[in-house]
Amino acid sequence: MSIIVVGSVGLDSVKTPFGTVKKVLGGSASYFSYAASLFSQVSLIATVGSDFPKKYIKLFNQRNIKLDGLSQAAGKTFSWSGRYGWDMGDPETLSTKLGVFADFCPKLPPQYKKSKHIFLANIDPELQKNILKQIKNRNSKIIGCDTMDFWIENKRKKLLNLLKDIDIFFINESEARQLTQEPNILKAARAILRFGPKKIFIKRGEHGVLLVSGKHLFNAPAYLMESVVDPTGAGDTFAGGVMGYLAVTNNKSINTLRRAAIYGTIMATFAVEGFSLKSLQKATLTKVKKRIKKFKKLVSF
Ligand code: AMP
């Protein structure tokens, strides 16, 4: 069964201490789809402008990604530009141009409606809600959601309204603090759970990931990397790994979620080894499992 994802597909311009790229494939839904499609079919919902290079459509076609929900409109493709410092932590956003996303009002293709796993990747919370409204029997589905400082700042009320309907919320450490005004990360996680989501993954970059669900806590370290070239998309790739693993196991027990966190963590290591989706393209399930074995050795005691 397919995982539905709505989110940005765009052109990124990124500067890190290791290089600069201009107008390369990026966007939350691009990274998510690429990662999740290693586990399960993905049905993408997004829009691109008339300037979107055909070679990137080909890239999606090379994976198990259905594009019935990807429209092309007259105008400019979503674009984001950002810069990372030596700590390769949160980027400084230099510009966000919504382009054709500003007027995007998608209708869910009927064949998408049966999917059990839905991911509302980082994009306007109003658009995320629009997709959610078109999903029937929501109680039988697993709905994941991610967001970003841009939307917390500009659409806070809409985001809080959306969170009531979310099963698994993914958010960065700094964004969790921004959303709750709570500096302690555990207290921030609990405050977010009070907004509605049943479970939360707090992504903490090189400090790993925290999963909180009711009284249950899981604190996974990050995989130690010798080379990080560009952290863009790590969070979306993490979510792709998690949702992909949940879809393929068709289970949402806490132990499955803990394992999903490890799959997400390892998927993200492939994304950060290169710019854009270059290194993620080389990830295979065999390579992922090999890295998970190494990770297990590294953290067991
Ligand atoms: P991540 O590093 O996982 O947080 O995601 C980075 C990706 O998010 C980049 O490829 C950007 O194109 C995309 N992005 C940046 N800002 C936004 C935004 N405001 N809405 C949707 N996607 C965005």
Coordinates of C-alpha atoms and ligand atoms in Angstrom, one line a residue:
M1 CA 0.0 0.0 0.0
S2 CA 1.2 3.5 -0.9
I3 CA 2.2 6.3 1.5
I4 CA 0.7 9.6 0.6
V5 CA 2.9 12.7 1.0
V6 CA 2.1 16.3 0.5
G7 CA 4.9 18.8 0.9
S8 CA 7.3 21.0 -1.0
V9 CA 9.1 20.0 -4.2
G10 CA 11.5 22.8 -5.0
L11 CA 14.8 24.2 -6.0
D12 CA 17.3 24.8 -3.3
S13 CA 20.4 27.0 -3.2
V14 CA 22.6 26.0 -0.3
K15 CA 26.0 27.1 1.0
T16 CA 27.9 25.0 3.6
P17 CA 31.5 25.1 4.6
F18 CA 32.1 22.3 2.1
G19 CA 30.6 23.9 -1.0
T20 CA 27.8 25.8 -2.7
V21 CA 25.0 24.6 -5.0
K22 CA 22.4 26.6 -6.8
K23 CA 18.8 25.6 -7.9
V24 CA 19.2 21.9 -7.2
L25 CA 16.4 19.5 -6.4
G26 CA 15.1 20.0 -2.8
G27 CA 11.9 20.3 -0.9
S28 CA 10.5 18.4 2.1
A29 CA 8.4 16.0 -0.1
S30 CA 11.3 15.2 -2.4
Y31 CA 13.5 14.0 0.4
F32 CA 10.7 12.2 2.1
S33 CA 9.6 10.4 -1.0
Y34 CA 13.0 9.3 -1.9
A35 CA 13.6 7.9 1.5
A36 CA 10.2 6.3 2.1
S37 CA 10.1 4.7 -1.4
L38 CA 13.0 2.5 -0.3
F39 CA 10.4 0.7 1.8
S40 CA 7.0 1.2 0.1
Q41 CA 5.3 2.9 -2.8
V42 CA 4.9 6.7 -2.3
S43 CA 2.2 8.8 -3.9
L44 CA 3.4 12.4 -4.1
I45 CA 1.2 15.5 -4.0
A46 CA 2.9 18.7 -4.9
T47 CA 3.2 21.4 -7.6
V48 CA 6.1 22.7 -9.6
G49 CA 6.4 25.6 -12.0
S50 CA 7.2 25.7 -15.7
D51 CA 10.9 26.2 -14.8
F52 CA 11.2 22.8 -13.1
P53 CA 13.8 20.7 -14.8
K54 CA 12.6 17.4 -16.5
K55 CA 15.6 15.6 -15.2
Y56 CA 14.2 15.8 -11.7
I57 CA 10.9 14.2 -12.8
K58 CA 13.0 11.4 -14.2
L59 CA 14.7 11.0 -10.8
F60 CA 11.3 10.4 -9.1
N61 CA 10.3 8.0 -11.9
Q62 CA 13.4 5.9 -11.1
R63 CA 12.0 5.2 -7.7
N64 CA 8.7 3.7 -6.6
I65 CA 7.0 7.2 -6.5
K66 CA 3.6 7.8 -8.1
L67 CA 3.3 11.2 -9.6
D68 CA -0.5 11.5 -10.4
G69 CA -0.7 14.1 -7.7
L70 CA 2.2 16.2 -9.0
S71 CA 1.0 19.1 -11.0
Q72 CA 2.9 21.6 -13.1
A73 CA 1.6 25.2 -13.2
A74 CA 2.5 28.3 -15.0
G75 CA 4.9 30.2 -12.8
K76 CA 8.0 29.6 -10.6
T77 CA 8.8 26.5 -8.7
F78 CA 9.1 26.8 -4.9
S79 CA 12.6 27.9 -3.9
W80 CA 14.5 28.0 -0.7
S81 CA 18.0 29.3 0.0
G82 CA 20.0 28.8 3.1
R83 CA 23.5 28.8 4.7
Y84 CA 25.0 26.5 7.3
G85 CA 27.9 27.4 9.7
W86 CA 30.7 25.1 10.8
D87 CA 28.4 23.4 13.4
M88 CA 26.1 22.3 10.5
G89 CA 23.2 22.8 12.9
D90 CA 20.1 25.0 12.0
P91 CA 20.6 26.8 8.7
E92 CA 20.2 30.5 8.3
T93 CA 17.3 30.9 5.8
L94 CA 18.2 33.5 3.2
S95 CA 15.0 33.4 1.2
T96 CA 11.8 31.3 0.8
K97 CA 9.8 31.9 -2.3
L98 CA 6.5 29.9 -2.4
G99 CA 6.1 30.4 -6.2
V100 CA 3.3 28.1 -7.5
F101 CA 2.7 26.7 -4.0
A102 CA 1.0 30.0 -3.1
D103 CA -2.1 29.1 -5.1
F104 CA -1.9 25.3 -4.9
C105 CA -5.2 23.7 -4.0
P106 CA -4.9 20.0 -4.7
K107 CA -7.7 17.5 -5.1
L108 CA -6.7 14.1 -3.9
P109 CA -6.7 11.5 -6.7
P110 CA -9.4 8.9 -5.8
Q111 CA -6.9 6.1 -6.0
Y112 CA -4.8 7.8 -3.3
K113 CA -7.7 7.8 -0.7
K114 CA -7.2 4.1 0.3
S115 CA -3.7 4.6 1.6
K116 CA -3.3 4.0 5.3
H117 CA -0.1 6.1 5.9
I118 CA -0.3 9.8 5.2
F119 CA 2.6 12.3 5.7
L120 CA 2.0 16.0 5.8
A121 CA 5.6 17.1 5.1
N122 CA 6.7 20.6 5.8
I123 CA 4.5 23.1 3.9
D124 CA 1.8 25.6 4.6
P125 CA -0.4 24.2 7.5
E126 CA -3.5 25.3 5.5
L127 CA -2.5 23.1 2.6
Q128 CA -1.7 20.2 5.1
K129 CA -5.2 20.7 6.5
N130 CA -6.8 20.7 3.0
I131 CA -5.3 17.3 2.3
L132 CA -6.3 16.0 5.7
K133 CA -9.9 17.0 5.2
Q134 CA -10.0 14.9 2.0
I135 CA -9.0 11.7 4.0
K136 CA -11.9 9.6 5.1
N137 CA -11.9 7.1 8.1
R138 CA -9.0 9.0 9.7
N139 CA -9.1 6.8 12.8
S140 CA -7.9 3.8 10.8
K141 CA -4.9 5.8 9.3
I142 CA -1.5 6.8 10.6
I143 CA -1.1 10.5 10.0
G144 CA 2.4 12.0 10.3
C145 CA 3.2 15.7 10.1
D146 CA 6.3 18.0 10.1
T147 CA 6.7 21.7 10.1
M148 CA 9.3 24.5 10.2
D149 CA 10.2 27.8 11.9
F150 CA 8.8 29.7 8.9
W151 CA 5.2 28.3 9.5
I152 CA 5.5 28.5 13.3
E153 CA 6.2 32.2 12.9
N154 CA 3.7 32.9 10.1
K155 CA 0.8 30.4 10.6
R156 CA 1.0 29.5 14.3
K157 CA -2.8 29.3 14.9
K158 CA -3.4 27.2 11.8
L159 CA -0.6 24.8 12.8
L160 CA -2.0 24.4 16.3
N161 CA -5.4 23.6 14.9
L162 CA -3.9 21.0 12.6
L163 CA -2.0 19.3 15.5
K164 CA -5.3 18.1 17.0
D165 CA -5.6 15.5 14.2
I166 CA -2.0 14.3 14.1
D167 CA -0.8 10.8 15.2
I168 CA 3.0 11.4 14.9
F169 CA 4.5 14.9 14.9
F170 CA 8.1 15.4 13.7
I171 CA 9.8 18.6 14.8
N172 CA 13.3 20.0 15.3
E173 CA 14.6 20.7 18.7
S174 CA 14.9 24.5 18.1
E175 CA 11.4 24.6 16.6
A176 CA 9.9 22.7 19.5
R177 CA 11.3 25.4 21.8
Q178 CA 10.0 28.1 19.5
L179 CA 6.5 26.5 19.4
T180 CA 6.2 26.1 23.1
Q181 CA 8.5 28.9 24.5
E182 CA 9.9 26.1 26.7
P183 CA 13.7 25.7 26.8
N184 CA 13.7 22.2 28.4
I185 CA 13.3 19.7 25.5
L186 CA 11.4 17.1 27.5
K187 CA 8.9 19.7 28.8
A188 CA 8.6 21.1 25.3
A189 CA 7.8 17.6 24.0
R190 CA 5.1 17.2 26.6
A191 CA 3.7 20.6 26.0
I192 CA 3.4 19.8 22.2
L193 CA 1.6 16.5 23.0
R194 CA -0.9 18.5 24.9
F195 CA -1.7 20.3 21.6
G196 CA -3.0 17.0 20.2
P197 CA -0.4 14.7 18.6
K198 CA -0.3 11.2 20.1
K199 CA 3.4 10.8 19.6
I200 CA 6.3 13.1 18.9
F201 CA 9.8 12.8 17.4
I202 CA 12.1 15.6 18.3
K203 CA 15.0 15.7 15.9
R204 CA 18.1 16.9 17.6
G205 CA 20.7 16.9 14.8
E206 CA 24.0 15.4 16.0
H207 CA 22.4 14.7 19.4
G208 CA 20.0 12.2 17.9
V209 CA 16.3 11.9 18.3
L210 CA 13.8 11.8 21.1
L211 CA 10.5 9.9 20.9
V212 CA 7.8 10.7 23.4
S213 CA 4.5 9.0 23.6
G214 CA 2.5 9.2 26.9
K215 CA 4.9 8.1 29.6
H216 CA 7.1 6.3 27.1
L217 CA 10.5 7.8 26.2
F218 CA 13.1 6.7 23.7
N219 CA 16.3 8.6 23.3
A220 CA 18.4 7.4 20.3
P221 CA 21.8 8.9 19.6
A222 CA 22.9 10.0 16.2
Y223 CA 25.1 7.8 14.0
L224 CA 28.6 9.1 14.2
M225 CA 29.6 10.4 10.7
E226 CA 33.1 11.2 9.4
S227 CA 31.8 13.4 6.6
V228 CA 28.8 15.7 6.7
V229 CA 28.6 17.8 3.5
D230 CA 25.0 19.3 3.6
P231 CA 22.4 18.6 6.3
T232 CA 19.5 19.9 4.2
G233 CA 16.7 17.4 4.1
A234 CA 18.0 15.3 7.0
G235 CA 14.7 15.8 8.9
D236 CA 12.5 15.0 5.9
T237 CA 14.7 11.9 5.1
F238 CA 14.4 10.8 8.8
A239 CA 10.6 11.1 8.5
G240 CA 10.7 9.1 5.2
G241 CA 12.6 6.3 6.9
V242 CA 10.2 6.2 9.9
M243 CA 7.0 6.3 7.9
G244 CA 8.4 3.9 5.3
Y245 CA 9.3 1.4 8.1
L246 CA 5.9 1.8 9.7
A247 CA 4.2 1.2 6.4
V248 CA 6.2 -1.9 5.5
T249 CA 5.7 -3.5 9.0
N250 CA 2.1 -2.3 9.1
N251 CA 2.4 -1.9 12.9
K252 CA 2.5 1.1 15.2
S253 CA 3.5 -0.5 18.5
I254 CA 6.0 1.4 20.6
N255 CA 8.7 -1.2 19.8
T256 CA 8.1 -0.7 16.1
L257 CA 8.3 3.0 16.5
R258 CA 11.7 2.7 18.3
R259 CA 13.0 0.6 15.4
A260 CA 11.5 3.0 12.9
A261 CA 13.5 5.8 14.7
I262 CA 16.7 3.9 14.0
Y263 CA 15.8 3.4 10.3
G264 CA 15.0 7.1 10.1
T265 CA 18.3 8.0 11.8
I266 CA 20.3 5.8 9.4
M267 CA 18.4 7.0 6.3
A268 CA 19.3 10.6 7.2
T269 CA 23.0 9.7 7.3
F270 CA 22.8 9.0 3.6
A271 CA 21.1 12.4 2.9
V272 CA 23.8 14.5 4.6
E273 CA 26.8 12.9 2.8
G274 CA 26.2 15.0 -0.3
F275 CA 24.3 18.0 -1.6
S276 CA 20.7 17.8 -2.7
L277 CA 19.5 14.1 -3.2
K278 CA 22.8 13.0 -4.7
S279 CA 24.0 10.7 -1.9
L280 CA 20.5 9.6 -0.9
Q281 CA 20.1 8.3 -4.4
K282 CA 22.8 5.7 -3.6
A283 CA 21.1 4.4 -0.5
T284 CA 19.8 0.8 -0.8
L285 CA 18.1 -1.3 1.8
T286 CA 21.2 -3.5 2.0
K287 CA 23.4 -0.5 2.7
V288 CA 21.0 0.8 5.3
K289 CA 20.9 -2.5 7.1
K290 CA 24.7 -2.7 7.1
R291 CA 24.9 0.7 8.7
I292 CA 22.2 -0.3 11.3
K293 CA 24.4 -3.2 12.3
K294 CA 27.4 -0.9 12.9
F295 CA 25.2 1.5 14.8
K296 CA 24.0 -1.3 17.1
K297 CA 27.6 -2.1 17.9
L298 CA 28.4 1.5 18.5
V299 CA 25.7 2.1 21.1
S300 CA 25.2 -1.2 22.9
F301 CA 26.7 -1.7 26.4
Ligands
AMP1 P1 15.0 19.8 6.5 O1 16.5 20.1 6.3 O2 14.7 18.4 6.6 O3 14.4 20.6 7.6 O4 14.3 20.3 5.1 C1 14.9 21.1 4.1 C2 14.0 21.2 2.9 O5 12.8 21.9 3.3 C3 14.7 22.0 1.8 O6 14.9 21.1 0.7 C4 13.7 23.1 1.5 O7 13.4 23.2 0.1 C5 12.5 22.8 2.2 N1 11.9 24.0 2.8 C6 12.5 25.1 3.4 N2 11.7 26.0 3.8 C7 10.4 25.5 3.6 C8 9.1 26.0 3.9 N3 8.9 27.1 4.5 N4 8.1 25.2 3.5 C9 8.3 24.0 2.9 N5 9.5 23.5 2.6 C10 10.6 24.2 3.0

